[in-house]
Coordinates of C-alpha atoms in Angstrom, one line a residue:
H378 CA 0.0 0.0 0.0
R379 CA 1.1 3.6 -0.7
P380 CA 2.7 5.2 2.3
Q381 CA 0.2 7.3 4.2
R382 CA 2.3 10.4 4.2
R383 CA 2.6 10.4 0.4
V384 CA -1.1 10.0 0.0
L385 CA -1.7 12.9 2.4
A386 CA 0.7 15.1 0.5
Y387 CA -1.0 14.3 -2.7
Y388 CA -4.4 15.1 -1.2
T389 CA -3.1 18.4 0.1
L390 CA -1.6 19.4 -3.3
A391 CA -4.8 18.4 -5.1
V392 CA -6.9 20.6 -2.7
L393 CA -4.6 23.6 -2.6
M394 CA -4.4 23.8 -6.4
L395 CA -8.2 24.3 -6.5
G396 CA -8.1 27.1 -4.0
P397 CA -11.4 29.0 -3.6
V398 CA -13.0 26.6 -6.1
A399 CA -12.8 23.9 -3.4
A400 CA -13.4 26.1 -0.4
Q401 CA -16.6 27.8 -1.5
R402 CA -18.7 24.8 -2.6
M403 CA -20.2 21.7 -1.0
D404 CA -18.9 19.3 -3.5
F405 CA -16.4 17.8 -1.0
L406 CA -19.4 16.2 0.8
P407 CA -20.4 13.8 -2.0
A408 CA -16.7 13.3 -2.9
A409 CA -15.9 12.2 0.7
I410 CA -19.0 9.9 0.9
T411 CA -17.8 8.4 -2.4
L412 CA -14.4 7.6 -1.0
F413 CA -16.0 6.0 2.0
S414 CA -18.2 3.9 -0.2
L415 CA -15.2 2.6 -2.2
W416 CA -13.3 1.9 1.0
A417 CA -16.2 -0.1 2.4
F418 CA -16.6 -2.1 -0.8
I419 CA -12.9 -3.0 -0.9
E420 CA -13.0 -4.0 2.8
G421 CA -16.0 -6.3 2.2
R422 CA -18.5 -4.1 4.0
H423 CA -21.0 -4.3 1.2
K424 CA -24.2 -3.1 2.8
T425 CA -22.3 -0.1 4.1
A426 CA -20.8 0.6 0.7
W427 CA -24.2 0.5 -1.0
G428 CA -25.8 2.7 1.7
A429 CA -23.0 5.3 1.4
L430 CA -23.3 5.2 -2.4
A431 CA -27.0 5.9 -2.1
L432 CA -26.4 8.9 0.1
A433 CA -23.7 10.2 -2.2
T434 CA -26.0 9.8 -5.2
L435 CA -28.7 11.7 -3.4
T436 CA -26.2 14.5 -2.8
K437 CA -24.9 14.5 -6.3
G438 CA -26.8 12.4 -8.8
Y439 CA -23.9 11.6 -11.0
L440 CA -22.5 9.1 -8.5
V441 CA -25.0 6.5 -9.6
I442 CA -22.5 5.8 -12.4
L443 CA -20.3 3.9 -9.8
A444 CA -23.0 1.4 -9.1
P445 CA -22.3 -0.7 -12.3
L446 CA -18.7 -1.1 -11.2
F447 CA -19.8 -2.7 -7.9
L448 CA -22.4 -4.9 -9.8
L449 CA -19.8 -6.1 -12.4
V450 CA -17.5 -7.3 -9.6
Y451 CA -20.4 -9.3 -8.1
L452 CA -21.4 -10.7 -11.5
H453 CA -17.8 -11.7 -12.3
Q454 CA -17.6 -13.6 -9.0
H455 CA -21.1 -15.0 -9.3
L456 CA -22.3 -13.3 -6.2
W457 CA -25.9 -13.2 -7.2
R458 CA -27.2 -12.7 -3.6
R459 CA -25.1 -9.6 -3.2
V460 CA -26.5 -8.2 -6.4
V461 CA -29.9 -8.3 -4.9
T462 CA -28.8 -7.2 -1.4
G463 CA -26.9 -4.2 -2.8
G464 CA -30.0 -3.1 -4.9
V465 CA -32.3 -3.5 -1.9
V466 CA -30.0 -1.4 0.4
F467 CA -29.5 1.3 -2.2
T468 CA -33.2 1.5 -2.9
A469 CA -34.2 1.5 0.8
V470 CA -31.8 4.4 1.6
V471 CA -33.0 6.4 -1.3
A472 CA -36.6 5.8 -0.3
V473 CA -36.0 6.7 3.3
V474 CA -34.4 10.0 2.3
V475 CA -36.7 10.9 -0.6
L476 CA -40.2 10.0 0.5
P477 CA -40.5 12.7 3.3
F478 CA -39.9 15.3 0.6
L479 CA -41.9 13.6 -2.2
L480 CA -45.1 12.7 -0.4
P481 CA -46.0 16.2 0.9
D482 CA -45.6 18.0 -2.4
P483 CA -44.8 15.7 -5.4
R484 CA -45.0 18.6 -7.8
A485 CA -42.3 20.6 -6.0
F486 CA -40.1 17.5 -5.9
G487 CA -40.6 16.9 -9.6
D488 CA -39.7 20.5 -10.3
S489 CA -36.4 20.1 -8.4
V490 CA -35.6 17.1 -10.7
L491 CA -36.6 18.9 -13.8
Y492 CA -34.3 21.8 -12.9
H493 CA -31.4 19.5 -13.6
V494 CA -32.8 17.5 -16.4
K495 CA -33.7 20.6 -18.5
R496 CA -30.5 22.6 -18.0
G497 CA -28.9 23.9 -21.1
V498 CA -25.3 23.9 -22.4
E499 CA -23.1 25.6 -19.8
V500 CA -20.4 27.9 -21.0
E501 CA -17.6 25.8 -19.3
S502 CA -18.6 22.6 -21.2
N503 CA -16.8 21.1 -24.1
Y504 CA -19.9 21.7 -26.3
A505 CA -19.9 25.4 -25.5
A506 CA -16.2 25.6 -26.3
A507 CA -16.9 24.1 -29.8
L508 CA -19.7 26.6 -30.3
M509 CA -17.5 29.5 -29.3
V510 CA -14.8 28.4 -31.7
G511 CA -17.4 28.1 -34.5
H512 CA -18.6 31.6 -33.6
L513 CA -15.1 33.0 -33.8
L514 CA -14.8 31.4 -37.3
G515 CA -18.0 33.0 -38.4
L516 CA -19.9 29.7 -38.5
G517 CA -22.9 30.8 -36.4
S518 CA -24.3 33.2 -33.8
L519 CA -24.6 32.6 -30.1
S520 CA -25.2 34.4 -26.9
T521 CA -25.3 33.7 -23.2
R522 CA -27.9 33.9 -20.5
F523 CA -27.9 33.9 -16.7
V524 CA -31.0 33.7 -14.5
P525 CA -30.9 33.3 -10.7
P526 CA -32.1 29.8 -9.9
S527 CA -35.7 29.4 -8.7
Y528 CA -38.7 27.3 -9.4
D529 CA -40.2 30.1 -11.4
S530 CA -37.1 30.0 -13.7
V531 CA -37.7 26.3 -14.2
Q532 CA -41.1 27.0 -15.6
R533 CA -39.5 29.5 -18.0
G534 CA -36.8 27.0 -19.0
Q535 CA -34.0 29.2 -17.6
Y536 CA -31.5 28.3 -14.9
G537 CA -28.9 29.9 -12.6
P538 CA -25.7 28.9 -14.4
Q539 CA -24.5 30.8 -17.4
E540 CA -25.5 29.0 -20.5
I541 CA -24.9 29.2 -24.2
V542 CA -27.9 30.1 -26.3
S543 CA -27.7 28.7 -29.8
P544 CA -29.9 27.0 -32.5
L545 CA -27.9 23.9 -31.9
D546 CA -28.9 23.6 -28.2
P547 CA -31.4 20.7 -28.7
L548 CA -28.9 18.7 -30.9
L549 CA -26.1 19.2 -28.4
G550 CA -28.4 18.0 -25.6
W551 CA -29.0 14.7 -27.4
L552 CA -25.4 14.4 -28.5
S553 CA -24.3 14.9 -24.9
L554 CA -26.6 12.1 -23.8
A555 CA -25.4 9.7 -26.6
L556 CA -21.7 10.4 -25.9
L557 CA -22.2 9.9 -22.1
L558 CA -24.0 6.6 -22.4
S559 CA -21.7 5.2 -25.1
S560 CA -18.5 6.2 -23.3
L561 CA -19.7 4.8 -20.0
G562 CA -20.8 1.6 -21.6
L563 CA -17.3 1.2 -23.1
A564 CA -15.7 1.9 -19.8
Y565 CA -17.8 -0.7 -18.1
L566 CA -17.0 -3.2 -20.8
L567 CA -13.3 -2.6 -20.4
F568 CA -13.6 -3.0 -16.6
W569 CA -15.4 -6.3 -17.0
K570 CA -12.8 -7.7 -19.4
G571 CA -10.0 -6.6 -17.0
L572 CA -11.4 -8.4 -14.0
R573 CA -9.4 -11.4 -12.8
P574 CA -10.3 -14.3 -10.6
A575 CA -10.1 -13.3 -6.9
A576 CA -6.9 -14.4 -5.2
R577 CA -8.9 -15.1 -2.0
P578 CA -12.5 -15.7 -1.0
P579 CA -14.3 -12.6 -2.4
E580 CA -15.0 -10.2 0.4
G581 CA -14.6 -7.1 -1.7
A582 CA -13.0 -6.2 -5.0
G583 CA -10.4 -9.0 -4.6
D584 CA -6.7 -8.7 -4.5
E585 CA -4.6 -5.5 -4.6
S586 CA -4.7 -5.3 -8.4
S587 CA -8.4 -5.5 -8.4
E588 CA -8.7 -2.8 -5.7
S589 CA -6.4 -0.6 -7.8
R590 CA -8.5 -1.3 -10.9
L591 CA -11.7 -0.4 -9.1
I592 CA -10.2 3.0 -8.1
R593 CA -8.9 3.6 -11.6
Y594 CA -12.2 2.9 -13.3
A595 CA -14.1 4.9 -10.7
L596 CA -11.9 7.9 -11.7
L597 CA -12.3 7.1 -15.4
V598 CA -16.1 7.0 -15.3
T599 CA -16.2 10.2 -13.3
L600 CA -13.9 11.9 -15.9
L601 CA -16.1 10.6 -18.8
F602 CA -19.1 12.1 -17.1
L603 CA -17.4 15.5 -16.8
L604 CA -16.1 15.4 -20.4
T605 CA -19.4 14.4 -22.0
S606 CA -21.9 16.3 -19.9
K607 CA -23.4 19.5 -21.2
V608 CA -23.4 20.7 -17.6
L609 CA -19.9 21.5 -16.3
S610 CA -18.8 23.9 -13.6
P611 CA -15.3 24.5 -12.1
Q612 CA -16.2 23.1 -8.7
F613 CA -16.9 19.7 -10.4
L614 CA -13.1 19.1 -10.3
V615 CA -13.6 18.5 -6.6
W616 CA -15.2 15.2 -7.5
L617 CA -11.8 13.9 -8.6
V618 CA -9.9 14.9 -5.5
P619 CA -10.5 11.7 -3.5
L620 CA -9.5 9.4 -6.4
V621 CA -6.5 11.0 -8.0
P622 CA -4.1 10.5 -5.1
L623 CA -5.0 6.8 -4.9
L624 CA -3.7 6.0 -8.4
P625 CA -0.7 3.8 -8.6
D626 CA 2.7 5.5 -8.4
R627 CA 3.4 6.4 -12.1
R628 CA -0.1 7.1 -13.0
G629 CA -0.6 9.2 -9.9
V630 CA 2.5 11.3 -10.5
V631 CA 1.5 11.9 -14.2
V632 CA -2.1 12.9 -13.2
L633 CA -0.9 15.1 -10.4
A634 CA 1.5 16.8 -12.8
L635 CA -1.4 17.6 -15.1
W636 CA -3.5 18.6 -12.1
V637 CA -1.3 21.5 -11.1
P638 CA -1.8 23.6 -14.3
V639 CA -5.5 22.5 -14.5
G640 CA -6.1 23.7 -10.9
F641 CA -4.2 26.9 -11.4
L642 CA -6.1 27.8 -14.7
T643 CA -9.4 26.8 -13.0
Q644 CA -8.7 29.3 -10.2
Y645 CA -7.8 32.0 -12.7
E646 CA -10.9 31.4 -14.8
Y647 CA -13.2 31.0 -11.8

């Protein structure tokens, strides 16, 4: 295992390079719960892992993309009962948290979901960057909009983040979804093919190489989500902080070397 001091140093560097981007947002909460869920899964505390993953998903919905990694480990090891148990625990935790808000006012709860589903192309996303380049080359016109978030703004189809307004908005929305699903599907397939028979009775993700693989692919699917989503904000980089320092030595050094300029430029832009 990587020396604890080195991991702590990497975590410290990763956080410091984000500066106010990390300090002024709550994204560390789901990131920390995610790390706890991965630790519990690797340690064989499966019910705890699924409960924590459910709480993390309720905090930031994107974290549901980690669930297939857990399920693929079970399927590879023919742990059918754990597939069912994990699904039951996840669903139960979601129900316990959601129902008190859903039952009193289903419409308001639905509006809170639609707020995220109907968001447009944010100016920080890759799709917005492509539109801006096209605009500079004279290939189309675009503008931006910013409306303070509220339920009334949901009804008007407008949201708090700054978004690109372009005739290509509907097309980019579908393109974003298609790229997200296809890239995640490919990542899950590669993870499945890379699984090896456990070196000991399966109480988690298996031997050390399997644990490392789980961490790598958790980072990969998170990166793919960020790169293919039409919604991207600077503080989303916080989602990567718990996973980057856990990469194997060479990969970790390379990623951290890239993290320094990314973090600096994010602070400058933010």
